[in-house]
PDB file of C-alpha atoms in Angstrom:
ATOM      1  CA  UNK A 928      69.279 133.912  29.068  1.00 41.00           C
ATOM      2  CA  UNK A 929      66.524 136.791  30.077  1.00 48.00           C
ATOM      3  CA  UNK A 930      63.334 136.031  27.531  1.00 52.00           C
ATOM      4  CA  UNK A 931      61.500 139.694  28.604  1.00 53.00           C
ATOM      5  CA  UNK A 932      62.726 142.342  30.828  1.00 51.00           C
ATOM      6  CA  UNK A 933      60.300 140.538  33.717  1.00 56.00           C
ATOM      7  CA  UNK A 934      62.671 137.469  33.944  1.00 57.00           C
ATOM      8  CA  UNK A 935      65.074 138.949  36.161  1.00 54.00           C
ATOM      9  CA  UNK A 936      62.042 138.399  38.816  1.00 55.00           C
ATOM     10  CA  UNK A 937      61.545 135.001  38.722  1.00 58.00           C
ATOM     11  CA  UNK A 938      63.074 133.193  40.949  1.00 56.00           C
ATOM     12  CA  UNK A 939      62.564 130.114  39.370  1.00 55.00           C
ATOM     13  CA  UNK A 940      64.079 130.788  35.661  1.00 54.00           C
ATOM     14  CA  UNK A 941      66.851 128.547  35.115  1.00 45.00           C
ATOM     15  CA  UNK A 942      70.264 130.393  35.469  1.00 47.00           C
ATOM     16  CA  UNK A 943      73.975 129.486  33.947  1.00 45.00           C
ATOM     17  CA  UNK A 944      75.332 130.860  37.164  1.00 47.00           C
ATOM     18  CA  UNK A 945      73.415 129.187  39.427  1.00 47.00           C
ATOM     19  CA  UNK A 946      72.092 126.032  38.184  1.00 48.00           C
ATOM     20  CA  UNK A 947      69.687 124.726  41.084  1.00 48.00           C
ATOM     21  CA  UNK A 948      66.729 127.158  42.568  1.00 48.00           C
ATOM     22  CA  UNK A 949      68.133 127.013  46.325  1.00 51.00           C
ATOM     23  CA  UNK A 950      71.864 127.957  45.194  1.00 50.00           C
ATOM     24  CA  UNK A 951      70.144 130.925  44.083  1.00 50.00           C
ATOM     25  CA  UNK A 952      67.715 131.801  46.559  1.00 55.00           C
ATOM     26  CA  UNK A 953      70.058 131.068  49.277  1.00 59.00           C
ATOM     27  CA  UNK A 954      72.732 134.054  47.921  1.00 56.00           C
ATOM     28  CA  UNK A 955      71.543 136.873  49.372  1.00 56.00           C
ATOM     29  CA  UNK A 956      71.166 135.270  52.952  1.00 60.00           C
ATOM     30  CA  UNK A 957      75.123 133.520  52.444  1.00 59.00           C
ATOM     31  CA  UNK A 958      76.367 136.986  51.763  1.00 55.00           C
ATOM     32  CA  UNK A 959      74.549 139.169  54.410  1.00 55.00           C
ATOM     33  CA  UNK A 960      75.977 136.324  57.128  1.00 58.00           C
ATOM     34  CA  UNK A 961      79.042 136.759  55.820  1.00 54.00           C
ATOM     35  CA  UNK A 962      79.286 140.239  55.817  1.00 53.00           C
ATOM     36  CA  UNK A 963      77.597 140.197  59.704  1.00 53.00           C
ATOM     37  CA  UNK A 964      80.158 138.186  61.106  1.00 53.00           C
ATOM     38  CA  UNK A 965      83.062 139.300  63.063  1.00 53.00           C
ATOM     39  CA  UNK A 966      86.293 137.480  63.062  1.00 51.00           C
ATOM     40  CA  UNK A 967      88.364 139.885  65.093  1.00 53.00           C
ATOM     41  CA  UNK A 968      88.783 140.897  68.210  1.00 56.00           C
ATOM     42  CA  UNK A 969      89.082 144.601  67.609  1.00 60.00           C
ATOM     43  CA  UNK A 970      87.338 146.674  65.002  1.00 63.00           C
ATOM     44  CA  UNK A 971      87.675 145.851  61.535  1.00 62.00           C
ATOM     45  CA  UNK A 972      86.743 147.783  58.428  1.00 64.00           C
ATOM     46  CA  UNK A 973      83.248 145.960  58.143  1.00 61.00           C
ATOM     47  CA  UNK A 974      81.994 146.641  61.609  1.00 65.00           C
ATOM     48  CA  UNK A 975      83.517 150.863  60.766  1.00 67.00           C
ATOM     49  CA  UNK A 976      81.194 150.486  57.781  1.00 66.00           C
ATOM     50  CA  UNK A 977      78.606 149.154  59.609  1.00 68.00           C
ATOM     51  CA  UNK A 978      78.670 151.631  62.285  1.00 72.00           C
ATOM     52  CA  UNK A 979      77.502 154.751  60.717  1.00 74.00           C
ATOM     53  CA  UNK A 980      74.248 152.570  58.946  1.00 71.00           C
ATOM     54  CA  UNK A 981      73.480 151.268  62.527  1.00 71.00           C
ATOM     55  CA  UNK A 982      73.652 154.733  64.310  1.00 75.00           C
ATOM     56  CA  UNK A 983      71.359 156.171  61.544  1.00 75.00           C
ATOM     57  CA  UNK A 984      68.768 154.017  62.795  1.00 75.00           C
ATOM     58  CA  UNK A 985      69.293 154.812  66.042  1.00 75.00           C
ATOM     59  CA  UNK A 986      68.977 158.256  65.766  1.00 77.00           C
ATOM     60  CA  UNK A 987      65.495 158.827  63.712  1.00 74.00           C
ATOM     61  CA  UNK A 988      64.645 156.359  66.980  1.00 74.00           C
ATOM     62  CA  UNK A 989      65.915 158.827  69.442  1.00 74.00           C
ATOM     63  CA  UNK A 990      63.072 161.352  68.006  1.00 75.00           C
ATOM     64  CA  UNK A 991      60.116 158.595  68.509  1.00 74.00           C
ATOM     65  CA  UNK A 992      58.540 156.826  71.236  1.00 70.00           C
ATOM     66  CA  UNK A 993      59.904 153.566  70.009  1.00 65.00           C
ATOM     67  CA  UNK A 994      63.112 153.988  71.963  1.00 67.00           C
ATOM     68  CA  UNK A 995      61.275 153.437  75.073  1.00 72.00           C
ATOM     69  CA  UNK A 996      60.292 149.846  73.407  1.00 74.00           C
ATOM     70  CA  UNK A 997      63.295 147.322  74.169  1.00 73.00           C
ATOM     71  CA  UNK A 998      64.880 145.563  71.233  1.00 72.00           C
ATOM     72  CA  UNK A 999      63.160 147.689  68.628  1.00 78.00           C
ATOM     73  CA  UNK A1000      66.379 149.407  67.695  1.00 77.00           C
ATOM     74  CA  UNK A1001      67.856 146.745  67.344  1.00 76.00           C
ATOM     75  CA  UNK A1002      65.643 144.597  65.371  1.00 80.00           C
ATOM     76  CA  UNK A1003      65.261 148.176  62.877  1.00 82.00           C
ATOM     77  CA  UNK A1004      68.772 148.287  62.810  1.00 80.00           C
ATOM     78  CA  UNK A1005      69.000 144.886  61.653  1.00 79.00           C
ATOM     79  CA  UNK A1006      66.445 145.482  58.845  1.00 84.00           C
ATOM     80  CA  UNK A1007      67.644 148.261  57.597  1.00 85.00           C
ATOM     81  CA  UNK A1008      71.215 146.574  57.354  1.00 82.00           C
ATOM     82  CA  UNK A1009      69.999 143.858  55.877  1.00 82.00           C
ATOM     83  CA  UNK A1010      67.600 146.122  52.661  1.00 87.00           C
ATOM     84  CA  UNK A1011      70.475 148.141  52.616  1.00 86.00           C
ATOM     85  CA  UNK A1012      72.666 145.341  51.379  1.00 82.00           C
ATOM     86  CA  UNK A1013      69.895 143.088  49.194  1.00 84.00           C
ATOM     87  CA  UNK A1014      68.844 145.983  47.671  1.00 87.00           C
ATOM     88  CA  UNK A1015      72.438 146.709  46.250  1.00 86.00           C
ATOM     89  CA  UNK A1016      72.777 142.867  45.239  1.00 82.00           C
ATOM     90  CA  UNK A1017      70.455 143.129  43.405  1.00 81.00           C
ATOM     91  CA  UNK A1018      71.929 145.464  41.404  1.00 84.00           C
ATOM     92  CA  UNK A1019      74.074 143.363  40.350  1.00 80.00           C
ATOM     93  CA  UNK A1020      73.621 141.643  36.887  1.00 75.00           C
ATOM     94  CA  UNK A1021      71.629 138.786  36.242  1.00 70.00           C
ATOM     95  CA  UNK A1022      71.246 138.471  40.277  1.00 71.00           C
ATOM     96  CA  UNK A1023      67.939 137.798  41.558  1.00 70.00           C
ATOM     97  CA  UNK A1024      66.358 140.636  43.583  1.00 77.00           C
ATOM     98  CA  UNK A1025      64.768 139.413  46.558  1.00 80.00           C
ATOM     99  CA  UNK A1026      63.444 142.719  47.565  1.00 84.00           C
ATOM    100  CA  UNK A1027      61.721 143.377  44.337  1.00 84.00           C
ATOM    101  CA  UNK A1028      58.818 140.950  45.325  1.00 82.00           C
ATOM    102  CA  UNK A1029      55.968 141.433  47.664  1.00 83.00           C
ATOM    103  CA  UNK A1030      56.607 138.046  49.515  1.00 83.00           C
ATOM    104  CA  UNK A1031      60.001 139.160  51.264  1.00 84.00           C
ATOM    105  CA  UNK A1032      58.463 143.145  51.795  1.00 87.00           C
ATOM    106  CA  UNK A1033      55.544 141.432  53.862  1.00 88.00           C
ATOM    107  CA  UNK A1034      57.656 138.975  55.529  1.00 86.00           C
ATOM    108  CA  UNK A1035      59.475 141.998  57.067  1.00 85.00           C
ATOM    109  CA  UNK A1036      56.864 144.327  57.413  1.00 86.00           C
ATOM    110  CA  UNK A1037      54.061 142.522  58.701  1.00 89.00           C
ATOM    111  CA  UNK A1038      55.579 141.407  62.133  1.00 88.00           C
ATOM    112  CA  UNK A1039      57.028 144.188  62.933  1.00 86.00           C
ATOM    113  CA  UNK A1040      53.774 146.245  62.348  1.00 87.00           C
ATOM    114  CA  UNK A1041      51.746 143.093  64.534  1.00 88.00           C
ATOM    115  CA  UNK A1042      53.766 142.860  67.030  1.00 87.00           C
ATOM    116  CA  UNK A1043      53.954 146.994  67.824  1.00 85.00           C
ATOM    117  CA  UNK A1044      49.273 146.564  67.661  1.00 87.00           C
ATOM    118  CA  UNK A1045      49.638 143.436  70.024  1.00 87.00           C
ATOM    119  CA  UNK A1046      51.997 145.139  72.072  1.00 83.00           C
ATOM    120  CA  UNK A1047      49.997 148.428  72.633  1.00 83.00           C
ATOM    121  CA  UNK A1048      46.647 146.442  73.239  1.00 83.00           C
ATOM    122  CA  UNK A1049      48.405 143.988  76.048  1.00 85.00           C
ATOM    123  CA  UNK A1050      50.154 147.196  77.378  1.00 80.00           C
ATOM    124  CA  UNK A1051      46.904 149.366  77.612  1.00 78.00           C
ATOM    125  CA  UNK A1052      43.436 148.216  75.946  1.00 79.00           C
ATOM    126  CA  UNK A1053      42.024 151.754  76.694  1.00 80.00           C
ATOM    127  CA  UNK A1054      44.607 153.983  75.480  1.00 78.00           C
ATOM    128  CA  UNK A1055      45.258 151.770  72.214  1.00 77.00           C
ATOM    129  CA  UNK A1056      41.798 152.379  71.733  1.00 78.00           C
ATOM    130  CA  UNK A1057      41.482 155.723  71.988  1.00 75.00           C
ATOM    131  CA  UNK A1058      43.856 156.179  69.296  1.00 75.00           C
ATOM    132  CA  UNK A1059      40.896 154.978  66.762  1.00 76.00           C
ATOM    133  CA  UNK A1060      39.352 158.383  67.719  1.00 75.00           C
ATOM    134  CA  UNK A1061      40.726 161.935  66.909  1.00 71.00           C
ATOM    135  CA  UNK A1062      40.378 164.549  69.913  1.00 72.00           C
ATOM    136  CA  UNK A1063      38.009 167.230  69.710  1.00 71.00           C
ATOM    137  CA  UNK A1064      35.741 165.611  66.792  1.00 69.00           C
ATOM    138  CA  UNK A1065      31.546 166.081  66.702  1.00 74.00           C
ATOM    139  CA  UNK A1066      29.752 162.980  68.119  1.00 76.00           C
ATOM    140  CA  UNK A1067      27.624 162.700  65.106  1.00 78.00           C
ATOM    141  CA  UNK A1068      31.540 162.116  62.704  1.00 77.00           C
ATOM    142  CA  UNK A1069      32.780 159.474  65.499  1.00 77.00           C
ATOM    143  CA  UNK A1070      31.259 156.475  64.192  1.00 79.00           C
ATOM    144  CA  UNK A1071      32.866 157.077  60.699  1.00 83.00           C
ATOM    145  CA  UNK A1072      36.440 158.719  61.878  1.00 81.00           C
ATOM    146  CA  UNK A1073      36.694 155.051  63.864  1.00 82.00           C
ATOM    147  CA  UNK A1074      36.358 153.430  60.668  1.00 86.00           C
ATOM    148  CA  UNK A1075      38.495 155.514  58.836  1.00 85.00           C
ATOM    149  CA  UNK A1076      41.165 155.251  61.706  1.00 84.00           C
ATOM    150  CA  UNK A1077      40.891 151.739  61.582  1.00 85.00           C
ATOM    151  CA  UNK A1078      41.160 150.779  57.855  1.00 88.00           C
ATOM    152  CA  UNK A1079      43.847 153.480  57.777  1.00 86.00           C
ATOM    153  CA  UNK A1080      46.084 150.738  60.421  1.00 85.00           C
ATOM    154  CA  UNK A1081      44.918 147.771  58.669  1.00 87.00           C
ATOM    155  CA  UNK A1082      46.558 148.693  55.426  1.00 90.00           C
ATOM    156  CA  UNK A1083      49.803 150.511  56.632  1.00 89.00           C
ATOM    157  CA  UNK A1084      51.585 146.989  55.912  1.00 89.00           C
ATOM    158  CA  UNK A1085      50.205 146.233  52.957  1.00 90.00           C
ATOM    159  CA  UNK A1086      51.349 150.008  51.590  1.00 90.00           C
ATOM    160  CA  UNK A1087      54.800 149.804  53.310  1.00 89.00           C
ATOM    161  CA  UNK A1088      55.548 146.352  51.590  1.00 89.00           C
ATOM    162  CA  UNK A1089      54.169 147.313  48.204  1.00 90.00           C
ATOM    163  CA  UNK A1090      56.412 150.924  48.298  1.00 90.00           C
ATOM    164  CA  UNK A1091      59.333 149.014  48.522  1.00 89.00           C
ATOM    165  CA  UNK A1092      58.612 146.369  46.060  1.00 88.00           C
ATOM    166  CA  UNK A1093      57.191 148.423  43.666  1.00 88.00           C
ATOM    167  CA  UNK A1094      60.452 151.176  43.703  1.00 88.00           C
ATOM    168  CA  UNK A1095      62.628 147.936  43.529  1.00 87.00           C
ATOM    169  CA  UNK A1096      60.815 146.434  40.681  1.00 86.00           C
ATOM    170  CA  UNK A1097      60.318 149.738  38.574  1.00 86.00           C
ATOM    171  CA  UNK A1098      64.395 150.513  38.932  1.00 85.00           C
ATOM    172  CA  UNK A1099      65.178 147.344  37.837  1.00 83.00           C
ATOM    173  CA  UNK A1100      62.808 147.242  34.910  1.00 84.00           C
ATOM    174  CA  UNK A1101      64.136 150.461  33.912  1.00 85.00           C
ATOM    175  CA  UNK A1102      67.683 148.992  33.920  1.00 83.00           C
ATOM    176  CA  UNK A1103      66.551 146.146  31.773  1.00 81.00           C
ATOM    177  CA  UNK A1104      65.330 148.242  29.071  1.00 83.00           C
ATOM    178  CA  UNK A1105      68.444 150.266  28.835  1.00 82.00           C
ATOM    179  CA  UNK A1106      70.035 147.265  28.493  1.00 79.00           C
ATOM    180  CA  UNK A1107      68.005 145.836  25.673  1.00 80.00           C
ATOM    181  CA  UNK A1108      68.477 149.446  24.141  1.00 81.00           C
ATOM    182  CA  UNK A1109      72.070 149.752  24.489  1.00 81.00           C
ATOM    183  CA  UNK A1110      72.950 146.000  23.034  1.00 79.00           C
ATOM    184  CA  UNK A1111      70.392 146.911  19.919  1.00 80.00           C
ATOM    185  CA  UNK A1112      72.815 150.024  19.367  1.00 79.00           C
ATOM    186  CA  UNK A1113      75.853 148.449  19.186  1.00 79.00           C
ATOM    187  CA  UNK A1114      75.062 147.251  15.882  1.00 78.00           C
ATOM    188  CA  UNK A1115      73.839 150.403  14.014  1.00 79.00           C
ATOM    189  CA  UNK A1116      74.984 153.788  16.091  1.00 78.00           C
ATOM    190  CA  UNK A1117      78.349 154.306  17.791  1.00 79.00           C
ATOM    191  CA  UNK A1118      77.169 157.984  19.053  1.00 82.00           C
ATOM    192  CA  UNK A1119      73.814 155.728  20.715  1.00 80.00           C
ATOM    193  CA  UNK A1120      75.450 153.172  21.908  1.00 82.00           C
ATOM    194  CA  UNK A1121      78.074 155.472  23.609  1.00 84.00           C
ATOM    195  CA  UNK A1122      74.757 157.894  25.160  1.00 85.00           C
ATOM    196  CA  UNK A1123      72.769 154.937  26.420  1.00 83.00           C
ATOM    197  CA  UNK A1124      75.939 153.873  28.142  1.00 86.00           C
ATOM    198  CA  UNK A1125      76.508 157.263  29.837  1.00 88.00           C
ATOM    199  CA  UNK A1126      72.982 157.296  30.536  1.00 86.00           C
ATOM    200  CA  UNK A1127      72.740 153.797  32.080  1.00 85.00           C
ATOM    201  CA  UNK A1128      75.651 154.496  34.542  1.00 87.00           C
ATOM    202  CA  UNK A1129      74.004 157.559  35.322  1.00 89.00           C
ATOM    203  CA  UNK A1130      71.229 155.651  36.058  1.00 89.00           C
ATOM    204  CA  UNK A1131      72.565 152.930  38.200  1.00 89.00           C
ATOM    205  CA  UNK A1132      74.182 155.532  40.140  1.00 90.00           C
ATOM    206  CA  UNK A1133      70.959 157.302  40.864  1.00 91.00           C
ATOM    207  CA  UNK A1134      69.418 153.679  41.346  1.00 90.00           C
ATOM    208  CA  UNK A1135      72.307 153.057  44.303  1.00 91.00           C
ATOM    209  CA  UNK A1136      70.733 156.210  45.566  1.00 91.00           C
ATOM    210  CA  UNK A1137      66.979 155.177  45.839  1.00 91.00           C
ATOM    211  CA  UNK A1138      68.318 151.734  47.293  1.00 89.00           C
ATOM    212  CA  UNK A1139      69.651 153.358  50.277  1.00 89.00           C
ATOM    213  CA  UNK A1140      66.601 155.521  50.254  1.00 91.00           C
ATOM    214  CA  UNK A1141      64.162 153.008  50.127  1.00 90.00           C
ATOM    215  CA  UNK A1142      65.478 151.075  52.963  1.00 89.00           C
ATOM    216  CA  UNK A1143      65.818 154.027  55.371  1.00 89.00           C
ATOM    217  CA  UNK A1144      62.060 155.008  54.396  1.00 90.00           C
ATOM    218  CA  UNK A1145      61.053 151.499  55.209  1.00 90.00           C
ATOM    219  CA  UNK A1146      62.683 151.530  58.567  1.00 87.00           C
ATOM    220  CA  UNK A1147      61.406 155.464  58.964  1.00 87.00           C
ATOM    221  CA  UNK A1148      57.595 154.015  58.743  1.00 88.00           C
ATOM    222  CA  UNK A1149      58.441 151.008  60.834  1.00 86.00           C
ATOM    223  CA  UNK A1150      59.151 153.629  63.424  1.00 84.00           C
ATOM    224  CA  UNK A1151      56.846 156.348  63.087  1.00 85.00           C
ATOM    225  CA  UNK A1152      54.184 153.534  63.709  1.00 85.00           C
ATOM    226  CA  UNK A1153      55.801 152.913  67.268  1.00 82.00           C
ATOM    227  CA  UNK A1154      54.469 156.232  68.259  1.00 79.00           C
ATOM    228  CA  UNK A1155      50.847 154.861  68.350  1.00 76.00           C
ATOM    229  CA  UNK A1156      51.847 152.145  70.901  1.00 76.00           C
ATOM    230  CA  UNK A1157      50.516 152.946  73.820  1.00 70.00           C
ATOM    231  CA  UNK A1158      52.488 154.030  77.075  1.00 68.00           C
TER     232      UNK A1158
END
């Protein structure tokens, strides 16, 4: 049962399917570990689908400093992998979608973007520093482009966590409505209840789209910010 279009994001709302709270929340994990394991000795068809997600990654890396940083392809690659497939579960009906709320975004986000700072100050104090400070800028502006500079950092994971969550969320709010629409339909237009369906697919389809975009923008960011680690 979905009270409001908002219950599809609580995670605590009872659910027919899933009757106990860490059935549910454990779903998405149970099927990504089940999807990254390999039970053969050659190539199967999940590691040639996985293939072409994991070389994406690897190539917006090859055009960034962050290649020269060990085990940050990998752990992007990972990521990306891993929104890639929770953001299509949860397009699935009455499915709980993790990555529509800020808690999961940050949990991802944030380490990633602390470890790259911590990593650039332990490499080089000096040269992290000077990235605070735009070349070629009057003495006098200094003082304030620091502070821009450095509020600027600060909030890069709070705006990378609340663009995904927010996309997420609005998609799936959108969905809910047509839903609602189409089911009040059925009952007094054929010709509306036949549009709203056409319309819906349409929009899951372009929804499947902005899933796949979302998590390659996430990973983009995650990248881009690797070029301000100092080397």
């Amino acid at each position: 049962m979905m009270p409001d279009i908002f219950s599809s994001f609580d995670p605590y709302m009872y659910n027919t399917l899933f009757p106990t709270n860490s059935v549910f929340l454990m779903m998405n994990t149970l099927i990504v570990l089940m999807i990254q394991s390999s039970f053969w000795v050659i190539n199967s068809r999940s590691s040639t689908f996985k293939t072409p997600i994991k070389d994406t990654i690897f190539t917006q890396l090859s055009r960034t400093s962050g290649l020269q940083l060990k085990g940050l392809s990998t752990s992007l690659s990972a990521i990306f992998f891993l929104l890639v497939m929770i953001n299509l579960m949860g397009l699935i009906p009455y499915t709980f979608s993790t990555s529509s709320h800020l808690v999961f975004t940050l949990t991802l986000g944030l380490p990633i973007w602390l470890s790259l700072i911590i990593s650039s100050f332990s490499h080089s104090p000096k040269k992290s520093t000077a990235h605070f400070l735009p070349d070629g800028a009057p003495d006098w502006l200094n003082p304030f482009l620091v502070l821009i500079e450095t509020t600027s950092v600060l909030v890069r994971p709070l705006t990378l966590s609340f663009r995904l969550a927010a996309n997420m969320s609005a998609g799936h709010i959108v969905l809910s409505l047509m839903g609602i629409y189409c089911a009040s339909a059925w009952f007094s237009s054929l010709s509306s209840t036949i549009f709203l369906m056409l319309a819906a697919i349409g929009y899951i389809l372009f929804e499947v789209a902005i899933c796949l975009i979302q998590a390659y923008i996430f990973c983009l960011l995650l990248s881009l910010y690797s070029d301000d680690h100092a080397h």
